[in-house]
Amino acid sequence: CFDYKKTLANPLIWQEFKSQLSGKYGDMEQLETGEEPPRVFDITFGMRWLYHFMMALAVPIPEVSVTHGTIAGFPSISSIAAKYEYGIPALLTDHGVFIRERLINVSRDDFPYFSKKLLIDLGTFITRASYYHADQISPVTSVNKIWEKRYEADESRIEPIYNGVDTDLFKPTPKPSHTEGVPTVVAAAHVFPLKDIETMIRCCDLVRREIPEVQFILYGGLDVDPDYTKKCRSLVNELNVGDNFEFGGFHNAPHELFNEGDISILSSISEGFPYTVIESMSCSRPVVATDVGGIREALEGCGELCRPRDPRSLADGVIKLLNNDEYRIELGRRARERVLLKYTIEKSVDSYFESYQRMHNQQNTPLKKDITLSSVQKIVEHQSEYA
């Protein structure tokens, strides 16, 4: 039995890491065009990243019937280890594609060349390994197949399972008194770059020029990326939209927040199959959203699809819905019907349950832990925290 923390803290690991880099970058003439040798900063941070990213190796692997990874990234290391140690089959869920979002985030970071390359190479390696070892890959939208096949996923093992919502909880109710009579646009998103809140704020600026009394309320964590939150607040002040755009912070009852608005909005530049879209649809609130990831699959015909990073496109969708009550109400009705038909939590839970049972039965081994519908439902509900 080995201690992960002690092993990674051993000076021999550090020396070998430096030695490997020295061997690769020792001859500058062999470097790729534009490639730079690592600096002390790169080496020290690279070692720290390896320590944190591989932390899943420190977790003891129990003997279970099936492992379920909720991202094709470093948490899937546990599933890969369980497969080699016990032969346990692995199910992998894809929400937003990990490698796609890793490429977006790294490109935005102000890191030296080597550090960016290390992050991208690590992300690429773990993504390929996750897809390769998964017995069943279940993206939450069929759109993800394009990326999965590009990174070692066998198409025969790809079986989409859509997110589902509790339609008894997320149901339409009248607007509360504080938004009644006010054209209101609600958003549910943490404030960080992938949600592109800056474009949402610029959209608000365009909308208020035609609908001066409009209110945008953004509910979501403000501490995910404090620097980006500060940047967004500065933009609100710069555009002088403080009377129209509110940072509502964390909301502990998401089934209530969508009913505060007439419509909801999502300005992301990358998504999987977002819960916020189908939750809003389930409340009969049509959504104005960027056409990224699997959003079109859920929303087409029930909301407004817009170009990402385009405030004018989003604003046109918002204005169209707020200025046409009959059209807005009709889209909301269609949205609720679609959720009831395709995106209920019962359908999602049943699909995961059937997958667990099938994968367990293929082992021909005694059941290590009971798999019940209630336990599966808890897993499915918790997935929304990672979506």
Short mmCIF file of C-alpha atoms in Angstrom, two decimals:
data_model
loop_
_atom_site.label_atom_id
_atom_site.label_comp_id
_atom_site.label_asym_id
_atom_site.label_seq_id
_atom_site.Cartn_x
_atom_site.Cartn_y
_atom_site.Cartn_z
CA CYS A 1 0.00 0.00 0.00
CA PHE A 2 1.45 3.37 -1.02
CA ASP A 3 0.75 6.87 0.23
CA TYR A 4 0.07 9.18 -2.70
CA LYS A 5 0.98 12.41 -0.90
CA LYS A 6 4.29 11.07 0.45
CA THR A 7 5.19 9.58 -2.91
CA LEU A 8 4.59 12.81 -4.83
CA ALA A 9 6.46 14.82 -2.19
CA ASN A 10 9.57 12.63 -2.49
CA PRO A 11 12.57 14.54 -3.90
CA LEU A 12 13.20 11.68 -6.35
CA ILE A 13 9.92 12.47 -8.13
CA TRP A 14 10.93 16.11 -8.50
CA GLN A 15 14.39 15.16 -9.76
CA GLU A 16 12.96 12.74 -12.32
CA PHE A 17 10.44 15.34 -13.51
CA LYS A 18 13.22 17.86 -14.07
CA SER A 19 15.37 15.20 -15.73
CA GLN A 20 12.62 14.30 -18.21
CA LEU A 21 12.17 17.95 -19.13
CA SER A 22 15.92 18.46 -19.48
CA GLY A 23 16.12 15.50 -21.83
CA LYS A 24 13.33 16.80 -24.03
CA TYR A 25 14.43 20.43 -24.08
CA GLY A 26 18.19 19.99 -23.83
CA ASP A 27 18.81 20.49 -27.54
CA MET A 28 17.18 23.74 -28.60
CA GLU A 29 17.62 22.84 -32.28
CA GLN A 30 15.21 19.93 -31.80
CA LEU A 31 12.40 22.12 -30.51
CA GLU A 32 9.27 22.54 -32.57
CA THR A 33 8.80 25.83 -34.37
CA GLY A 34 7.78 28.49 -31.86
CA GLU A 35 8.31 26.18 -28.88
CA GLU A 36 9.99 27.60 -25.81
CA PRO A 37 11.96 25.75 -23.14
CA PRO A 38 10.34 25.55 -19.67
CA ARG A 39 11.22 28.15 -17.08
CA VAL A 40 11.51 27.59 -13.34
CA PHE A 41 7.91 28.84 -13.04
CA ASP A 42 6.75 26.22 -15.55
CA ILE A 43 8.56 23.37 -13.83
CA THR A 44 7.35 24.15 -10.31
CA PHE A 45 3.76 24.83 -11.35
CA GLY A 46 3.80 21.81 -13.67
CA MET A 47 4.70 19.56 -10.76
CA ARG A 48 1.99 21.10 -8.60
CA TRP A 49 -0.57 20.58 -11.35
CA LEU A 50 0.40 16.94 -11.69
CA TYR A 51 0.00 16.50 -7.93
CA HIS A 52 -3.50 18.01 -7.89
CA PHE A 53 -4.77 16.56 -11.16
CA MET A 54 -3.77 13.01 -10.24
CA MET A 55 -5.23 13.26 -6.73
CA ALA A 56 -7.86 10.67 -7.69
CA LEU A 57 -5.07 8.08 -7.39
CA ALA A 58 -5.07 8.70 -3.63
CA VAL A 59 -8.64 7.45 -3.24
CA PRO A 60 -9.06 3.78 -2.24
CA ILE A 61 -11.01 1.85 -4.87
CA PRO A 62 -13.88 -0.21 -3.41
CA GLU A 63 -15.21 -3.30 -5.15
CA VAL A 64 -18.50 -2.20 -6.66
CA SER A 65 -20.65 -3.30 -9.58
CA VAL A 66 -20.17 -0.25 -11.80
CA THR A 67 -18.23 3.02 -11.64
CA HIS A 68 -19.78 6.19 -13.01
CA GLY A 69 -17.64 9.16 -14.01
CA THR A 70 -19.48 12.44 -14.63
CA ILE A 71 -16.75 14.01 -16.75
CA ALA A 72 -14.16 12.75 -19.25
CA GLY A 73 -11.41 14.33 -17.19
CA PHE A 74 -9.21 13.67 -14.19
CA PRO A 75 -11.99 12.34 -11.87
CA SER A 76 -12.30 9.42 -14.30
CA ILE A 77 -8.91 8.17 -13.14
CA SER A 78 -10.75 6.32 -10.35
CA SER A 79 -12.86 4.45 -12.91
CA ILE A 80 -9.78 3.54 -14.95
CA ALA A 81 -8.01 2.27 -11.80
CA ALA A 82 -11.08 0.22 -10.79
CA LYS A 83 -11.19 -1.33 -14.25
CA TYR A 84 -7.56 -2.49 -14.05
CA GLU A 85 -7.67 -3.56 -10.41
CA TYR A 86 -11.02 -5.38 -10.31
CA GLY A 87 -12.32 -5.44 -13.87
CA ILE A 88 -15.22 -3.18 -12.89
CA PRO A 89 -17.11 -1.80 -15.91
CA ALA A 90 -17.20 1.98 -16.30
CA LEU A 91 -19.98 4.31 -17.37
CA LEU A 92 -19.02 7.84 -18.39
CA THR A 93 -21.36 10.82 -18.65
CA ASP A 94 -20.45 13.83 -20.80
CA HIS A 95 -22.09 17.17 -19.98
CA GLY A 96 -20.02 20.00 -21.43
CA VAL A 97 -17.14 18.25 -23.23
CA PHE A 98 -14.15 18.49 -20.87
CA ILE A 99 -11.45 18.79 -23.54
CA ARG A 100 -13.36 21.43 -25.49
CA GLU A 101 -13.77 23.59 -22.40
CA ARG A 102 -10.16 22.94 -21.39
CA LEU A 103 -8.97 24.27 -24.75
CA ILE A 104 -11.14 27.38 -24.37
CA ASN A 105 -9.97 28.08 -20.83
CA VAL A 106 -6.26 27.50 -21.50
CA SER A 107 -6.34 29.74 -24.56
CA ARG A 108 -7.64 32.56 -22.35
CA ASP A 109 -5.07 32.08 -19.59
CA ASP A 110 -1.96 34.23 -19.46
CA PHE A 111 0.50 31.35 -19.07
CA PRO A 112 3.87 30.84 -20.79
CA TYR A 113 4.00 28.54 -23.81
CA PHE A 114 5.22 25.46 -21.93
CA SER A 115 2.59 25.70 -19.20
CA LYS A 116 -0.21 26.00 -21.75
CA LYS A 117 1.17 23.05 -23.69
CA LEU A 118 1.42 20.95 -20.53
CA LEU A 119 -2.19 21.70 -19.59
CA ILE A 120 -3.46 20.90 -23.08
CA ASP A 121 -1.39 17.72 -23.35
CA LEU A 122 -2.56 16.52 -19.93
CA GLY A 123 -6.16 17.28 -20.80
CA THR A 124 -5.87 15.50 -24.14
CA PHE A 125 -4.26 12.44 -22.56
CA ILE A 126 -6.84 12.01 -19.80
CA THR A 127 -9.74 12.60 -22.21
CA ARG A 128 -8.49 9.91 -24.61
CA ALA A 129 -7.88 7.53 -21.69
CA SER A 130 -11.36 8.17 -20.24
CA TYR A 131 -13.16 7.49 -23.51
CA TYR A 132 -10.99 4.50 -24.37
CA HIS A 133 -11.64 2.69 -21.07
CA ALA A 134 -15.34 3.49 -20.69
CA ASP A 135 -17.67 0.57 -21.40
CA GLN A 136 -20.55 2.97 -22.02
CA ILE A 137 -20.26 6.65 -22.89
CA SER A 138 -23.51 8.48 -22.25
CA PRO A 139 -23.41 12.10 -23.38
CA VAL A 140 -26.33 14.25 -22.31
CA THR A 141 -26.71 15.33 -25.93
CA SER A 142 -25.99 13.56 -29.22
CA VAL A 143 -23.97 16.61 -30.32
CA ASN A 144 -21.11 15.50 -28.07
CA LYS A 145 -20.50 12.45 -30.29
CA ILE A 146 -18.43 14.59 -32.66
CA TRP A 147 -15.87 15.32 -29.95
CA GLU A 148 -16.00 11.88 -28.38
CA LYS A 149 -15.18 10.04 -31.61
CA ARG A 150 -12.32 12.47 -32.22
CA TYR A 151 -10.76 11.47 -28.88
CA GLU A 152 -10.72 7.66 -28.99
CA ALA A 153 -14.40 6.90 -28.27
CA ASP A 154 -15.80 3.85 -30.05
CA GLU A 155 -19.13 4.92 -31.55
CA SER A 156 -20.68 1.55 -30.68
CA ARG A 157 -20.27 2.40 -26.97
CA ILE A 158 -21.91 5.85 -27.21
CA GLU A 159 -25.46 5.85 -25.84
CA PRO A 160 -26.90 9.32 -25.05
CA ILE A 161 -28.93 9.75 -21.87
CA TYR A 162 -30.60 13.14 -21.64
CA ASN A 163 -30.82 15.21 -18.47
CA GLY A 164 -34.24 15.23 -16.82
CA VAL A 165 -36.11 17.56 -14.49
CA ASP A 166 -38.72 17.04 -11.81
CA THR A 167 -41.76 18.43 -13.62
CA ASP A 168 -43.82 18.40 -10.41
CA LEU A 169 -41.30 20.78 -8.85
CA PHE A 170 -40.42 22.83 -11.94
CA LYS A 171 -43.89 23.89 -12.98
CA PRO A 172 -45.39 27.19 -14.11
CA THR A 173 -46.68 29.57 -11.44
CA PRO A 174 -47.65 33.27 -11.56
CA LYS A 175 -44.88 35.85 -11.24
CA PRO A 176 -44.26 37.04 -7.65
CA SER A 177 -45.20 40.56 -6.59
CA HIS A 178 -41.70 42.04 -6.93
CA THR A 179 -41.57 41.28 -10.69
CA GLU A 180 -45.28 41.38 -11.48
CA GLY A 181 -45.98 43.91 -14.22
CA VAL A 182 -42.26 44.35 -14.97
CA PRO A 183 -40.76 42.80 -18.15
CA THR A 184 -38.25 40.47 -16.52
CA VAL A 185 -35.44 38.31 -17.91
CA VAL A 186 -34.00 35.73 -15.53
CA ALA A 187 -30.64 33.94 -15.84
CA ALA A 188 -29.29 31.07 -13.75
CA ALA A 189 -25.52 30.87 -14.18
CA HIS A 190 -22.36 31.18 -12.13
CA VAL A 191 -20.35 34.24 -13.09
CA PHE A 192 -17.35 32.92 -14.98
CA PRO A 193 -16.03 33.28 -18.56
CA LEU A 194 -17.67 30.21 -20.18
CA LYS A 195 -21.08 31.73 -19.34
CA ASP A 196 -20.03 34.94 -21.14
CA ILE A 197 -21.88 37.23 -18.73
CA GLU A 198 -20.31 40.24 -20.46
CA THR A 199 -22.37 39.51 -23.58
CA MET A 200 -25.49 39.19 -21.40
CA ILE A 201 -24.80 42.63 -19.89
CA ARG A 202 -24.30 44.16 -23.33
CA CYS A 203 -27.55 42.50 -24.42
CA CYS A 204 -29.30 44.17 -21.48
CA ASP A 205 -27.95 47.54 -22.62
CA LEU A 206 -29.43 47.03 -26.10
CA VAL A 207 -32.78 45.76 -24.81
CA ARG A 208 -33.36 48.65 -22.37
CA ARG A 209 -33.08 51.13 -25.26
CA GLU A 210 -36.32 49.67 -26.65
CA ILE A 211 -37.86 48.46 -23.37
CA PRO A 212 -36.61 50.99 -20.75
CA GLU A 213 -38.28 49.26 -17.78
CA VAL A 214 -36.77 45.81 -18.50
CA GLN A 215 -35.11 43.98 -15.61
CA PHE A 216 -32.37 41.35 -15.97
CA ILE A 217 -31.80 39.26 -12.82
CA LEU A 218 -28.75 36.98 -12.81
CA TYR A 219 -28.81 34.29 -10.13
CA GLY A 220 -25.57 32.38 -9.53
CA GLY A 221 -22.34 32.22 -7.59
CA LEU A 222 -20.19 35.34 -7.63
CA ASP A 223 -17.04 33.76 -6.18
CA VAL A 224 -16.24 31.15 -8.87
CA ASP A 225 -13.97 33.65 -10.64
CA PRO A 226 -13.69 36.86 -8.55
CA ASP A 227 -11.63 38.69 -11.18
CA TYR A 228 -14.24 37.99 -13.86
CA THR A 229 -17.05 39.03 -11.50
CA LYS A 230 -15.25 42.32 -10.89
CA LYS A 231 -14.88 42.78 -14.65
CA CYS A 232 -18.62 42.21 -15.15
CA ARG A 233 -19.56 44.66 -12.42
CA SER A 234 -17.28 47.26 -14.02
CA LEU A 235 -19.03 46.71 -17.35
CA VAL A 236 -22.44 47.28 -15.69
CA ASN A 237 -21.14 50.62 -14.40
CA GLU A 238 -19.48 51.51 -17.69
CA LEU A 239 -22.71 50.93 -19.65
CA ASN A 240 -24.80 52.56 -16.91
CA VAL A 241 -27.24 49.63 -16.75
CA GLY A 242 -27.24 49.29 -12.96
CA ASP A 243 -30.97 50.04 -12.84
CA ASN A 244 -31.69 47.24 -15.32
CA PHE A 245 -29.18 44.50 -14.45
CA GLU A 246 -29.06 42.85 -11.02
CA PHE A 247 -26.57 40.30 -9.66
CA GLY A 248 -28.94 38.21 -7.56
CA GLY A 249 -26.30 35.88 -6.12
CA PHE A 250 -27.03 32.34 -5.01
CA HIS A 251 -30.69 31.22 -5.11
CA ASN A 252 -31.58 28.19 -2.97
CA ALA A 253 -34.85 27.42 -4.82
CA PRO A 254 -34.15 27.20 -8.56
CA HIS A 255 -37.68 25.98 -9.26
CA GLU A 256 -38.91 29.38 -8.09
CA LEU A 257 -36.43 31.67 -9.82
CA PHE A 258 -37.54 30.90 -13.39
CA ASN A 259 -41.11 31.87 -12.50
CA GLU A 260 -39.88 35.31 -11.46
CA GLY A 261 -39.33 36.14 -15.11
CA ASP A 262 -41.27 36.27 -18.33
CA ILE A 263 -38.39 34.52 -20.10
CA SER A 264 -34.92 33.25 -19.25
CA ILE A 265 -31.58 33.79 -20.96
CA LEU A 266 -28.34 31.84 -21.40
CA SER A 267 -25.29 33.44 -23.04
CA SER A 268 -22.74 30.60 -22.74
CA ILE A 269 -19.99 29.99 -25.28
CA SER A 270 -19.84 26.28 -24.36
CA GLU A 271 -22.50 23.94 -22.98
CA GLY A 272 -23.56 20.33 -22.88
CA PHE A 273 -27.30 19.94 -22.34
CA PRO A 274 -27.87 22.54 -19.62
CA TYR A 275 -30.34 21.88 -16.84
CA THR A 276 -31.19 25.59 -16.72
CA VAL A 277 -32.70 25.42 -20.22
CA ILE A 278 -35.00 22.46 -19.57
CA GLU A 279 -35.83 23.69 -16.06
CA SER A 280 -37.00 27.00 -17.52
CA MET A 281 -38.88 25.16 -20.27
CA SER A 282 -40.58 23.01 -17.63
CA CYS A 283 -41.81 26.23 -15.98
CA SER A 284 -43.29 27.33 -19.34
CA ARG A 285 -40.73 30.13 -19.56
CA PRO A 286 -39.23 30.23 -23.07
CA VAL A 287 -35.47 30.64 -23.29
CA VAL A 288 -33.26 32.95 -25.34
CA ALA A 289 -29.98 31.05 -25.62
CA THR A 290 -26.81 30.82 -27.62
CA ASP A 291 -26.73 28.02 -30.17
CA VAL A 292 -23.91 25.98 -28.59
CA GLY A 293 -23.57 22.36 -27.46
CA GLY A 294 -26.88 20.52 -27.22
CA ILE A 295 -29.06 23.59 -26.64
CA ARG A 296 -30.61 23.45 -30.12
CA GLU A 297 -31.62 19.83 -29.51
CA ALA A 298 -33.70 20.89 -26.52
CA LEU A 299 -34.84 24.38 -27.48
CA GLU A 300 -35.50 24.52 -31.21
CA GLY A 301 -39.14 25.47 -31.78
CA CYS A 302 -39.62 26.36 -28.11
CA GLY A 303 -37.37 29.41 -27.74
CA GLU A 304 -34.94 31.72 -29.52
CA LEU A 305 -31.51 30.45 -30.64
CA CYS A 306 -28.83 33.11 -31.05
CA ARG A 307 -25.22 33.43 -32.13
CA PRO A 308 -22.65 33.18 -29.31
CA ARG A 309 -20.70 36.31 -28.37
CA ASP A 310 -23.30 38.41 -30.19
CA PRO A 311 -25.21 40.85 -27.92
CA ARG A 312 -27.35 42.07 -30.81
CA SER A 313 -28.54 38.56 -31.64
CA LEU A 314 -29.47 37.90 -27.99
CA ALA A 315 -31.16 41.28 -27.65
CA ASP A 316 -33.28 40.68 -30.76
CA GLY A 317 -34.49 37.39 -29.26
CA VAL A 318 -35.33 39.01 -25.91
CA ILE A 319 -37.17 41.94 -27.52
CA LYS A 320 -39.11 39.62 -29.82
CA LEU A 321 -40.42 37.59 -26.88
CA LEU A 322 -41.10 40.46 -24.47
CA ASN A 323 -42.98 42.49 -27.06
CA ASN A 324 -45.23 39.65 -28.22
CA ASP A 325 -47.25 38.14 -25.38
CA GLU A 326 -49.12 35.67 -27.57
CA TYR A 327 -45.93 34.33 -29.16
CA ARG A 328 -44.15 34.11 -25.81
CA ILE A 329 -46.98 32.22 -24.15
CA GLU A 330 -47.25 29.81 -27.09
CA LEU A 331 -43.51 29.02 -26.93
CA GLY A 332 -43.80 28.47 -23.19
CA ARG A 333 -46.65 26.01 -23.71
CA ARG A 334 -44.64 24.09 -26.32
CA ALA A 335 -41.60 24.08 -24.05
CA ARG A 336 -43.50 22.52 -21.14
CA GLU A 337 -44.99 19.87 -23.43
CA ARG A 338 -41.60 18.93 -24.82
CA VAL A 339 -40.12 18.47 -21.35
CA LEU A 340 -43.05 16.30 -20.27
CA LEU A 341 -42.57 14.18 -23.37
CA LYS A 342 -38.76 13.82 -23.46
CA TYR A 343 -36.89 15.31 -20.51
CA THR A 344 -38.41 14.12 -17.24
CA ILE A 345 -36.25 12.92 -14.38
CA GLU A 346 -38.09 9.57 -14.52
CA LYS A 347 -36.87 8.94 -18.07
CA SER A 348 -33.31 9.91 -17.14
CA VAL A 349 -33.24 7.78 -13.96
CA ASP A 350 -34.72 4.76 -15.75
CA SER A 351 -32.05 4.99 -18.48
CA TYR A 352 -29.20 5.08 -15.96
CA PHE A 353 -30.75 2.29 -13.91
CA GLU A 354 -31.06 0.06 -16.99
CA SER A 355 -27.45 0.82 -17.92
CA TYR A 356 -26.18 -0.05 -14.43
CA GLN A 357 -28.10 -3.33 -14.40
CA ARG A 358 -26.93 -4.31 -17.88
CA MET A 359 -23.29 -3.55 -17.10
CA HIS A 360 -23.49 -5.42 -13.80
CA ASN A 361 -25.08 -8.47 -15.45
CA GLN A 362 -22.27 -8.58 -18.01
CA GLN A 363 -19.78 -9.19 -15.19
CA ASN A 364 -21.42 -12.42 -13.99
CA THR A 365 -20.29 -11.59 -10.46
CA PRO A 366 -22.25 -11.16 -7.21
CA LEU A 367 -23.72 -7.71 -6.67
CA LYS A 368 -21.30 -5.75 -4.46
CA LYS A 369 -23.71 -2.95 -3.57
CA ASP A 370 -27.44 -2.72 -4.03
CA ILE A 371 -28.49 -0.63 -7.01
CA THR A 372 -31.92 0.83 -6.38
CA LEU A 373 -33.96 3.34 -8.31
CA SER A 374 -33.81 5.76 -5.37
CA SER A 375 -29.99 5.60 -5.24
CA VAL A 376 -29.77 6.15 -8.98
CA GLN A 377 -32.08 9.15 -8.71
CA LYS A 378 -29.74 10.73 -6.14
CA ILE A 379 -26.80 10.26 -8.52
CA VAL A 380 -28.72 11.81 -11.42
CA GLU A 381 -29.85 14.76 -9.31
CA HIS A 382 -26.30 15.42 -8.10
CA GLN A 383 -25.03 15.49 -11.67
CA SER A 384 -26.62 18.92 -12.07
CA GLU A 385 -23.90 20.25 -9.74
CA TYR A 386 -21.28 19.39 -12.35
CA ALA A 387 -23.26 20.30 -15.46
#
